[in-house]
mmCIF file of C-alpha atoms in Angstrom:
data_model
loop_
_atom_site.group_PDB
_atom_site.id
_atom_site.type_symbol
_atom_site.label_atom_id
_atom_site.label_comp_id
_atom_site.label_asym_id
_atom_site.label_seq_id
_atom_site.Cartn_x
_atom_site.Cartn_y
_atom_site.Cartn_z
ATOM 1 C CA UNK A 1114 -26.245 15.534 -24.384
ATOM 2 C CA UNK A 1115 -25.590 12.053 -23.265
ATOM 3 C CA UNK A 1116 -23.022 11.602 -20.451
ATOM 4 C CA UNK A 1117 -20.119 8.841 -21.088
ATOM 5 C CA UNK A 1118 -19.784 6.111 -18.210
ATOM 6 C CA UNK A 1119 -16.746 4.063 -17.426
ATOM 7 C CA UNK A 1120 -18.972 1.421 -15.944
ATOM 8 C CA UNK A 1121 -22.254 0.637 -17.046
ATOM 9 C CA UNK A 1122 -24.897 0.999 -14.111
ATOM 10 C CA UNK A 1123 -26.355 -2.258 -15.350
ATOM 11 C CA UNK A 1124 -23.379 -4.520 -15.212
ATOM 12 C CA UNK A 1125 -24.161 -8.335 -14.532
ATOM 13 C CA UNK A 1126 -20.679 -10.033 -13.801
ATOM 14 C CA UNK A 1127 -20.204 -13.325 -11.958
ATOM 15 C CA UNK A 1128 -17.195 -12.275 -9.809
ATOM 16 C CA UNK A 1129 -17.682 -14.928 -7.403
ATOM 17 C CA UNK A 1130 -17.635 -17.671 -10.157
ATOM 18 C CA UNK A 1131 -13.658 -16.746 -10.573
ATOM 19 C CA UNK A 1132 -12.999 -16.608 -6.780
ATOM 20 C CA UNK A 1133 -11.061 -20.308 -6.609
ATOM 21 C CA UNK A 1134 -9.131 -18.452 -9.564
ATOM 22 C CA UNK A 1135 -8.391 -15.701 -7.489
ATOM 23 C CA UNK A 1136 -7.209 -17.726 -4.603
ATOM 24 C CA UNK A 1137 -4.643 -19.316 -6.168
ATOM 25 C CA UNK A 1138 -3.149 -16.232 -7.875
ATOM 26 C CA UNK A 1139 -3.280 -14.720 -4.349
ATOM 27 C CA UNK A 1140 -1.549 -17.609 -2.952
ATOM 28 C CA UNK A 1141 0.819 -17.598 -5.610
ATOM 29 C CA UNK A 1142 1.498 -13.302 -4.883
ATOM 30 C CA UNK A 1143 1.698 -14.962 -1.346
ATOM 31 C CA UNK A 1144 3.896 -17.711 -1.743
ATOM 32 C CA UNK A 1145 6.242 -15.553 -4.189
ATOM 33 C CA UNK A 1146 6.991 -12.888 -1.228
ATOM 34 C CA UNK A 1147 7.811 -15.675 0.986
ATOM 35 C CA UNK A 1148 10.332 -16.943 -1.225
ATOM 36 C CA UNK A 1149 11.764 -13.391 -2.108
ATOM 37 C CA UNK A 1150 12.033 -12.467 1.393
ATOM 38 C CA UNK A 1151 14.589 -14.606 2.598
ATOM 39 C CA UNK A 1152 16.759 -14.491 -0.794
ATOM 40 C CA UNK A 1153 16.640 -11.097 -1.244
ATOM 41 C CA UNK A 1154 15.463 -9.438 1.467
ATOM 42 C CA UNK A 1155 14.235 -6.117 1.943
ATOM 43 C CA UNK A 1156 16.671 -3.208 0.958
ATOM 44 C CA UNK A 1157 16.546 -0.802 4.305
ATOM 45 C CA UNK A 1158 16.562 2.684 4.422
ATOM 46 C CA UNK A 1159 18.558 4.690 6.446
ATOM 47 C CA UNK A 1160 15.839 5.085 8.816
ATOM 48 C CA UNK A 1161 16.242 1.147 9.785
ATOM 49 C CA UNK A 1162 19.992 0.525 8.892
ATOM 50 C CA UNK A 1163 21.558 3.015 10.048
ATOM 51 C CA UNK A 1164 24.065 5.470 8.920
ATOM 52 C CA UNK A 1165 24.715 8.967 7.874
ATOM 53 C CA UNK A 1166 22.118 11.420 5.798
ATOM 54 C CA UNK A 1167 23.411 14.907 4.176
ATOM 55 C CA UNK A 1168 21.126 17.189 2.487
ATOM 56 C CA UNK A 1169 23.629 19.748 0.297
ATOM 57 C CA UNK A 1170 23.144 22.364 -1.979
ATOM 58 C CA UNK A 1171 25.561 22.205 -4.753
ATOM 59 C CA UNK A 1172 26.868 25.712 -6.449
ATOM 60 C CA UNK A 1173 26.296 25.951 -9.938
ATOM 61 C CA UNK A 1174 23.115 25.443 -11.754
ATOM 62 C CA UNK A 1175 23.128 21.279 -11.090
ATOM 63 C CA UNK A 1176 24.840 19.358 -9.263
ATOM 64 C CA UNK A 1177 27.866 17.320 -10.801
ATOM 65 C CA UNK A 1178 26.904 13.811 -9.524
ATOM 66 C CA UNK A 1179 29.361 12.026 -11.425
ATOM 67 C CA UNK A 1180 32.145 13.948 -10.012
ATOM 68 C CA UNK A 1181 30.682 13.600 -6.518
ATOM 69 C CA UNK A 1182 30.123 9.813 -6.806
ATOM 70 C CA UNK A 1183 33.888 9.689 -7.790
ATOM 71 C CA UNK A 1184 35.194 11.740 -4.987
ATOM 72 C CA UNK A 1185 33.102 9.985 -2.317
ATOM 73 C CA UNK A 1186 33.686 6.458 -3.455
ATOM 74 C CA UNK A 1187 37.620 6.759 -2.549
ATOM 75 C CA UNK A 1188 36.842 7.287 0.950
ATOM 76 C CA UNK A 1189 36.502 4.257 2.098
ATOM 77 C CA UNK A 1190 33.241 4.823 3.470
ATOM 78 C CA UNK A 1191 31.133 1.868 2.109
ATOM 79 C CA UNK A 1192 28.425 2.148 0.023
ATOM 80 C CA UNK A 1193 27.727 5.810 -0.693
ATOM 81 C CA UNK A 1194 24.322 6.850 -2.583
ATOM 82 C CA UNK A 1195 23.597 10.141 -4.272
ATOM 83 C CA UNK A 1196 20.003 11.229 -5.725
ATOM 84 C CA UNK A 1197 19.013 14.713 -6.261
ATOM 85 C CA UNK A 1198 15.808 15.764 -4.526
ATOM 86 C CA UNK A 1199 13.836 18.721 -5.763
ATOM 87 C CA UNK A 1200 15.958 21.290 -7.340
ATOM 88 C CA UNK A 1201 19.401 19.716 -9.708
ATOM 89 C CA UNK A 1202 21.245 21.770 -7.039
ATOM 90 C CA UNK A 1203 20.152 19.780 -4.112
ATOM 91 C CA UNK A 1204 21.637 16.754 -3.507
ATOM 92 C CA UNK A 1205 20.947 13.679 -0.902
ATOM 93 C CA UNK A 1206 24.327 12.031 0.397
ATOM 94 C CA UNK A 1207 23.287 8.451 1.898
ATOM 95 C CA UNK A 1208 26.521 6.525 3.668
ATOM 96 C CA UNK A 1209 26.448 3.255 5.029
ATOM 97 C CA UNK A 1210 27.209 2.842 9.151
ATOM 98 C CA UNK A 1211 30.483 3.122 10.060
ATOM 99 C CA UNK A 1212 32.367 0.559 12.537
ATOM 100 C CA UNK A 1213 33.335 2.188 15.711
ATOM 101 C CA UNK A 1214 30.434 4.287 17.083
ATOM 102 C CA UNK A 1215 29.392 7.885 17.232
ATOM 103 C CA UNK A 1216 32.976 8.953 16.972
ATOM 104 C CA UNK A 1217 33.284 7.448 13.493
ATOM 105 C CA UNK A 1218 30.083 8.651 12.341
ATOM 106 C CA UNK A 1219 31.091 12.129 13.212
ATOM 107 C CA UNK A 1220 34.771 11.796 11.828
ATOM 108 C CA UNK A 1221 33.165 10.612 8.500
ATOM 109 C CA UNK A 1222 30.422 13.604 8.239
ATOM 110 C CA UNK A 1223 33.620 15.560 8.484
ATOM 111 C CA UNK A 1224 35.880 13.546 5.479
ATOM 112 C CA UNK A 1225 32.840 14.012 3.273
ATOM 113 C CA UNK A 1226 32.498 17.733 3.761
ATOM 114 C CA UNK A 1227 35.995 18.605 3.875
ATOM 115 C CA UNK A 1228 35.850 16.003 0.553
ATOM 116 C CA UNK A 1229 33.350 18.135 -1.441
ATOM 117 C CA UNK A 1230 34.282 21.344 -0.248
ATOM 118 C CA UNK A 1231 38.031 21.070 -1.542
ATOM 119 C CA UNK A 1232 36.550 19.756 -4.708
ATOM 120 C CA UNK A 1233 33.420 21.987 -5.485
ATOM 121 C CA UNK A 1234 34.814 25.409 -3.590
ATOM 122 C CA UNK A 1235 33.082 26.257 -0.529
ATOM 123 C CA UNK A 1236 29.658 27.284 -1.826
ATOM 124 C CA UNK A 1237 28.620 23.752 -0.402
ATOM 125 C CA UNK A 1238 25.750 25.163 1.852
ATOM 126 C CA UNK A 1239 24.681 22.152 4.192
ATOM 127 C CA UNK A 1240 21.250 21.757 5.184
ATOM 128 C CA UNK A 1241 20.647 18.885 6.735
ATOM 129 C CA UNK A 1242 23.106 16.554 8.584
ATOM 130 C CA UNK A 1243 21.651 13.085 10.438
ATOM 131 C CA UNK A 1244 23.335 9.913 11.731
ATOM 132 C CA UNK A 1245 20.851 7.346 12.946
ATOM 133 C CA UNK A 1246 22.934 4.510 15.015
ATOM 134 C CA UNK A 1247 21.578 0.694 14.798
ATOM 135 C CA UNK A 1248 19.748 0.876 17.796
ATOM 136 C CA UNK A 1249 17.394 3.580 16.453
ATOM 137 C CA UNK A 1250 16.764 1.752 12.991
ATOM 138 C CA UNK A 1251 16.088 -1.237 15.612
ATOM 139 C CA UNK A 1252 13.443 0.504 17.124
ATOM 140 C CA UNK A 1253 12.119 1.943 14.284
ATOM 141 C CA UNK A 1254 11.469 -1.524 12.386
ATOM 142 C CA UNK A 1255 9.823 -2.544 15.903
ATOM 143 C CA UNK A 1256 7.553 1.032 15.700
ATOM 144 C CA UNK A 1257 6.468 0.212 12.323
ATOM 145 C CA UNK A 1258 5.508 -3.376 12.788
ATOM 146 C CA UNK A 1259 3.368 -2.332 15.863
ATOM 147 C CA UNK A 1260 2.033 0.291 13.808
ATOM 148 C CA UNK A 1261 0.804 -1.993 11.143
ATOM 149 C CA UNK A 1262 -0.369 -4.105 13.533
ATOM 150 C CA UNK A 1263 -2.523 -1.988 15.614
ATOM 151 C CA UNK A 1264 -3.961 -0.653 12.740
ATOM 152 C CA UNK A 1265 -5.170 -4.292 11.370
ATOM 153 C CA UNK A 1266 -6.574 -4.623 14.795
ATOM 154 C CA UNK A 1267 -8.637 -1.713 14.733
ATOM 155 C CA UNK A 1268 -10.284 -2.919 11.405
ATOM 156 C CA UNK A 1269 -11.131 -5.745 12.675
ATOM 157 C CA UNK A 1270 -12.552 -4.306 15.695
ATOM 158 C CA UNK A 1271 -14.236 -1.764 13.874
ATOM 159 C CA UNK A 1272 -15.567 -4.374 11.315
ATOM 160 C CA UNK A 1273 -16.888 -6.849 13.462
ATOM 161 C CA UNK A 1274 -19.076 -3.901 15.185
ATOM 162 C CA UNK A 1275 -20.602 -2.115 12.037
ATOM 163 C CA UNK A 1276 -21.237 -5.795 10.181
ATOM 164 C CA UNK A 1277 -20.614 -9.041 11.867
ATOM 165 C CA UNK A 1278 -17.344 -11.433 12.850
ATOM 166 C CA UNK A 1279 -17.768 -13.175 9.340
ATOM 167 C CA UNK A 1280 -17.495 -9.914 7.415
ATOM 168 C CA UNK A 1281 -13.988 -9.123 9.806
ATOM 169 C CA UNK A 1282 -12.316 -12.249 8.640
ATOM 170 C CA UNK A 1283 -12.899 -11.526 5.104
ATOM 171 C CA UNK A 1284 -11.700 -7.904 5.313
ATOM 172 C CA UNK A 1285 -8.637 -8.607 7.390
ATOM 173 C CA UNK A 1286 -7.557 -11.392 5.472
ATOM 174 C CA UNK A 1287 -7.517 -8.928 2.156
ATOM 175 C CA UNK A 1288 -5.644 -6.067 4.188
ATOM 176 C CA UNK A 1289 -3.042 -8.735 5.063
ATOM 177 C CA UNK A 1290 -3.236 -9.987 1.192
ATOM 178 C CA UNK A 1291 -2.268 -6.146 0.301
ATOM 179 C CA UNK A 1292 -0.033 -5.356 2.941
ATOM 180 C CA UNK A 1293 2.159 -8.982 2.072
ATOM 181 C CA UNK A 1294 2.496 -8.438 -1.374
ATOM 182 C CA UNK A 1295 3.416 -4.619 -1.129
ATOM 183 C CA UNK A 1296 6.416 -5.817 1.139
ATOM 184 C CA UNK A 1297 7.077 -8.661 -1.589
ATOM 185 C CA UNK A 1298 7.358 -5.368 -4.511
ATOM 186 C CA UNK A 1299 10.324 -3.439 -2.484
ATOM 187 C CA UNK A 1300 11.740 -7.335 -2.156
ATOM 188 C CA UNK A 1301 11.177 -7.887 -5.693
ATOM 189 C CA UNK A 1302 12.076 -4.395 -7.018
ATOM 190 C CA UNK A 1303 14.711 -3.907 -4.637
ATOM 191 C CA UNK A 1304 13.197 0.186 -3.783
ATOM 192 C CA UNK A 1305 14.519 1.455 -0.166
ATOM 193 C CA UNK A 1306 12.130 0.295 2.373
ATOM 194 C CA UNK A 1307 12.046 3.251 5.178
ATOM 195 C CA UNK A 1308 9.797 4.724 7.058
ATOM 196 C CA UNK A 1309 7.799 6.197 3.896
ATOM 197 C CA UNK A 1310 7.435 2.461 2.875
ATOM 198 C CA UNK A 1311 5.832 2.036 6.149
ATOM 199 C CA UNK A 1312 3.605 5.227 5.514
ATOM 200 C CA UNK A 1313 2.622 3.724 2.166
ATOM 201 C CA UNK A 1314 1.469 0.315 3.101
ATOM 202 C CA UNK A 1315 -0.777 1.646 6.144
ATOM 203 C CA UNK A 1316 -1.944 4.258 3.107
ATOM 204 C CA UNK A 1317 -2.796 0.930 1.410
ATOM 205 C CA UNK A 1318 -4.322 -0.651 4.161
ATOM 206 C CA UNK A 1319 -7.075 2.316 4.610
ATOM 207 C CA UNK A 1320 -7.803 2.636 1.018
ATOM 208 C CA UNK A 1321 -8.308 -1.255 0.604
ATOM 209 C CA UNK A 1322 -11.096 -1.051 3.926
ATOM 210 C CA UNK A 1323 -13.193 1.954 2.656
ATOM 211 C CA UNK A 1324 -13.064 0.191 -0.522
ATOM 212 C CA UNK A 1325 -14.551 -3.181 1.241
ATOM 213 C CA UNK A 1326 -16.534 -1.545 3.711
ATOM 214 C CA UNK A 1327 -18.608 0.148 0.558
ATOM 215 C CA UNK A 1328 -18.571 -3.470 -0.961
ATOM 216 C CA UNK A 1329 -19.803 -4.578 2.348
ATOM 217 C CA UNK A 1330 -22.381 -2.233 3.406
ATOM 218 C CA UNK A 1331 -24.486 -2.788 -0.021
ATOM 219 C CA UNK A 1332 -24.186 -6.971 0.791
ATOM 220 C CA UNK A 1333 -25.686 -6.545 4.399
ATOM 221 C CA UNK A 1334 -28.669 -4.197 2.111
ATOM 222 C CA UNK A 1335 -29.185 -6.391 -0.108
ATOM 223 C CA UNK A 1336 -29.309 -9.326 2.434
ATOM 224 C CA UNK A 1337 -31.976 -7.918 3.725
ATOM 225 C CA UNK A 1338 -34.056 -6.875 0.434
ATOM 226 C CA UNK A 1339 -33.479 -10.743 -0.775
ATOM 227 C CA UNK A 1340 -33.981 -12.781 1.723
ATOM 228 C CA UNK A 1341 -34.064 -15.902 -0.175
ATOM 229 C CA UNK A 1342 -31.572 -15.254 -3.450
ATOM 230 C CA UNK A 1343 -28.538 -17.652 -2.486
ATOM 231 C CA UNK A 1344 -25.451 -15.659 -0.477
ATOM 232 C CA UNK A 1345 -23.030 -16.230 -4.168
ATOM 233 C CA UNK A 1346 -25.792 -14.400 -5.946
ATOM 234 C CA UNK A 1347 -26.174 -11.245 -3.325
ATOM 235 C CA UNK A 1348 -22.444 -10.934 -3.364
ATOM 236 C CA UNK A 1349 -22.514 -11.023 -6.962
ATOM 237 C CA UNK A 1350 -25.158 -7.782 -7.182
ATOM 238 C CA UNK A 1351 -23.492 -6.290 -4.596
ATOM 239 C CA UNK A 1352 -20.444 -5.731 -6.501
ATOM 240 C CA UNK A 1353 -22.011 -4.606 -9.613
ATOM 241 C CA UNK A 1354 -23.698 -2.168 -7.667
ATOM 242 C CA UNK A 1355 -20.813 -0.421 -6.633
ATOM 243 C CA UNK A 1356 -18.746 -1.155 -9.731
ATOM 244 C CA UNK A 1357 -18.581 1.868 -10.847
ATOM 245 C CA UNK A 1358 -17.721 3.826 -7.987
ATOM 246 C CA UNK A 1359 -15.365 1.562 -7.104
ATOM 247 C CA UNK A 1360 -13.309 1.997 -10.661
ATOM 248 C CA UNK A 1361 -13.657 5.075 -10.743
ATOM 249 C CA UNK A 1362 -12.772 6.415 -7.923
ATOM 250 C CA UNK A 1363 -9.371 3.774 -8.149
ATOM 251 C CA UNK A 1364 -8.850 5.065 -11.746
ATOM 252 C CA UNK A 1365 -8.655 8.709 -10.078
ATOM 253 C CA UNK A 1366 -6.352 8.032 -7.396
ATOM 254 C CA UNK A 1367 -4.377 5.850 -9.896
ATOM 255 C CA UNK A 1368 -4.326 8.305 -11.918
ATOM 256 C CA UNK A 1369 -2.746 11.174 -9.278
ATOM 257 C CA UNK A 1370 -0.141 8.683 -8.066
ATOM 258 C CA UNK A 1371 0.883 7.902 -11.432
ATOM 259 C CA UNK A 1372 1.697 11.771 -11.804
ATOM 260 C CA UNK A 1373 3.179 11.699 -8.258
ATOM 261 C CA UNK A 1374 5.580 9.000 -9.810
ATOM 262 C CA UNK A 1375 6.633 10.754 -12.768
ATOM 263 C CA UNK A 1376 6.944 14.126 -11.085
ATOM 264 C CA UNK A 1377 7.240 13.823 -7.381
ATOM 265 C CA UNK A 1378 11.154 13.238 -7.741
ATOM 266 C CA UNK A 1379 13.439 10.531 -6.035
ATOM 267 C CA UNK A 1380 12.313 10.657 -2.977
ATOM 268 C CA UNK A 1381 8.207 10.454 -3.435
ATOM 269 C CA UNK A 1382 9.221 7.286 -6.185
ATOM 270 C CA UNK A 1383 9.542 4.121 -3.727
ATOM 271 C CA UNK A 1384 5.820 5.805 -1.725
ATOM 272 C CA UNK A 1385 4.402 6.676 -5.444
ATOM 273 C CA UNK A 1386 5.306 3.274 -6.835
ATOM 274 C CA UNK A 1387 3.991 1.023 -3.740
ATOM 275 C CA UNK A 1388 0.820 3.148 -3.769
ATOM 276 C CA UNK A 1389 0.363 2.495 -7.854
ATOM 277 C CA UNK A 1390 0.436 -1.371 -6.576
ATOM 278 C CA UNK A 1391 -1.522 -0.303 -3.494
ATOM 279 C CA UNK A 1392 -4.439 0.775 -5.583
ATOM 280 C CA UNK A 1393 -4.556 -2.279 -8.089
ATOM 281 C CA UNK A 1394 -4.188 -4.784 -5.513
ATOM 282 C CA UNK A 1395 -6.384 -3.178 -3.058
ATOM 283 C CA UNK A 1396 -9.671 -2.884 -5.658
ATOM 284 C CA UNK A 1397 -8.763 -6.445 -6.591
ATOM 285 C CA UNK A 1398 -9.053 -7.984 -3.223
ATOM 286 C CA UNK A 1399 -12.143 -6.273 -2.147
ATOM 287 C CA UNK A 1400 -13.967 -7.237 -5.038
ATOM 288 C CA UNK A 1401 -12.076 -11.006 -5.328
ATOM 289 C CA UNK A 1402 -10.536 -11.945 -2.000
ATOM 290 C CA UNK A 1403 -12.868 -9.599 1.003
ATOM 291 C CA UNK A 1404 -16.032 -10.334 -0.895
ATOM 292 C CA UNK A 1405 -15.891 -13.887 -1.485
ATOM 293 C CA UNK A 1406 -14.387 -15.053 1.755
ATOM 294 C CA UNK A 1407 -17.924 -14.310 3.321
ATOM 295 C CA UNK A 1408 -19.219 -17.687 1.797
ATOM 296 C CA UNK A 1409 -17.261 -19.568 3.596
ATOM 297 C CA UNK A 1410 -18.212 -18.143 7.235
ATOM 298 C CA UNK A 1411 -21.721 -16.782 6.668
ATOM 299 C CA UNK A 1412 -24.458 -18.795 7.194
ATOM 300 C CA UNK A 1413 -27.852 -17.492 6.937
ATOM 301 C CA UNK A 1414 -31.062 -17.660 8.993
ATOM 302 C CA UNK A 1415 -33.880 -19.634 7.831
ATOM 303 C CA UNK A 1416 -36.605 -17.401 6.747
ATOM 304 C CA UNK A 1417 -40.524 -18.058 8.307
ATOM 305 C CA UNK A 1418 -42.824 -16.519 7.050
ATOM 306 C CA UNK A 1419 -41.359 -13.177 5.995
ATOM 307 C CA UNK A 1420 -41.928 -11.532 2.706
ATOM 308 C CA UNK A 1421 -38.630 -12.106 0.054
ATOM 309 C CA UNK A 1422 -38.320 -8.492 -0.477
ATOM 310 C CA UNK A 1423 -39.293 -5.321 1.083
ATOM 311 C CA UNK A 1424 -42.029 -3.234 -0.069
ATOM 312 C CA UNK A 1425 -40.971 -1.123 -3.312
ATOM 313 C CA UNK A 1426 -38.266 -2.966 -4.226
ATOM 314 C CA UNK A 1427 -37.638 -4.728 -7.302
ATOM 315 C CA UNK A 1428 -36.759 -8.375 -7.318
ATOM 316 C CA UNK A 1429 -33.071 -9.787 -8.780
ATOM 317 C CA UNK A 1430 -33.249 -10.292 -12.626
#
């Protein structure tokens, strides 16, 4: 019985020949987060603004969250958001920070439960109660920077040790490509960035490596195997040589946040919906952004008098 395959093994596509093409709609993804960033910003969680979190159960068999919206909203409070998580009983209460320290944040946890319990009966069962002052959020945005950071150092580290400094630049400029333009979706799409943002880009970051470090591994082969074939034409087989495990294994993980998306609930949707992006943008730059930028720093040796390729192997079509 003959097996079906995504990807032909035998695939012969000039990648590189597109990679000026690439550039610019890179540097247009670039340039677009740059503009969105200061316009519209990034919409902060809780975890970085600051404010109050409630976790509630609601009695009944789902919670009412038209009737809670309009009980909340004439508090006075600011913005107040509702979303169910899990269960249509369990309901997330997200308030803005209130003016006037810890005493106001406490005095408002109390308006809001004495606000639902007088208006849905006192089978309100709490289960989670946070404030998190501006301070906090402060350090968390500085956390999470260093954290991305760090981690973009350690590629590059790691990198520059298992292949060489040219194959470094290329991959760090495509984890900074994915990393930018994730930040410019929650600008453009307007999803809560939080600390499960943060999660999600340094998810991105690792997939996008593995996914160039495969990439990589079979150009530093195949440099070896054709020692003569011009650098644009090793990248090229390189690629098609891991093609297909390269789509497929995107298409699978696609495919699992995709149901993560649609199922996870509320709170999984900004992480599911970055890491959908994640997985496009992070096969696309290490086939048309890490790949190609090794042309432009790698310059081979001039061969002697050894033999093209190695004993056994076939030559390039």
């Amino acid at each position: 019985m003959k097996s079906y395959r995504l990807i032909p093994d035998d695939t012969h596509w000039p990648f590189v020949h597109f990679r000026y093409g690439a550039y610019a709609f890179s540097g247009a993804l670039m340039l677009l987060t740059l503009i969105l960033l200061p316009i519209k910003g990034l919409n902060f969680g809780i975890d970085f603004q600051g404010g109050i979190l409630i976790e509630a159960e609601m009695p009944g068999e789902a919670a009412d969250l038209g009737a809670m919206r309009a009980s909340l909203n004439h508090l006075g409070l600011g913005e107040v958001a509702l979303q169910t998580i899990g269960s249509p009983r369990d309901v997330m209460v997200r308030v803005e920070q209130q003016p006037g320290g810890e005493r106001a944040q406490n005095q408002a946890i109390t308006t809001i439960k004495q606000t639902l319990q007088s208006r849905f009966g006192d089978g309100v069962n709490y289960r989670r109660v946070e404030t998190v002052g501006p301070k906090v959020g402060a350090d968390l945005i500085r956390s999470g920077a260093e954290a991305i950071g760090f981690s973009f150092l350690a590629i590059l580290v790691y990198v520059w040790f298992r292949f060489e400094w040219q194959f470094a630049i290329g991959g760090v400029i495509a984890l900074l490509h994915d990393a930018f333009s994730t930040v410019g979706l929650y600008a453009l799409t307007g999803l809560e960035f939080n600390l499960t943002s943060v999660a999600a880009i340094l998810t991105i970051i690792g997939y996008s490596i593995n996914d160039t470090v495969v990439i990589y591994d079979r150009v530093r082969e195949n440099l070896r195997r054709h020692k003569t074939t011009p650098l644009a034409e090793v990248i090229d087989l390189s690629i098609n040589e891991t093609l297909a495990r390269t789509i497929v294994t995107s298409f699978t993980v696609f495919l699992t946040v995709v149901i993560l998306a649609l199922l996870g609930g509320p709170v999984l949707r900004g992480f599911s919906i970055a890491m959908i992006w994640g997985v496009v943008i992070g096969t696309y730059s290490s086939i048309y952004v890490a790949s190609p930028t090794v042309l432009h720093f790698y310059r081979r040796e001039p061969l002697v008098s050894e033999p093209e390729i190695a004993p056994g192997r076939e030559a390039l079509p």
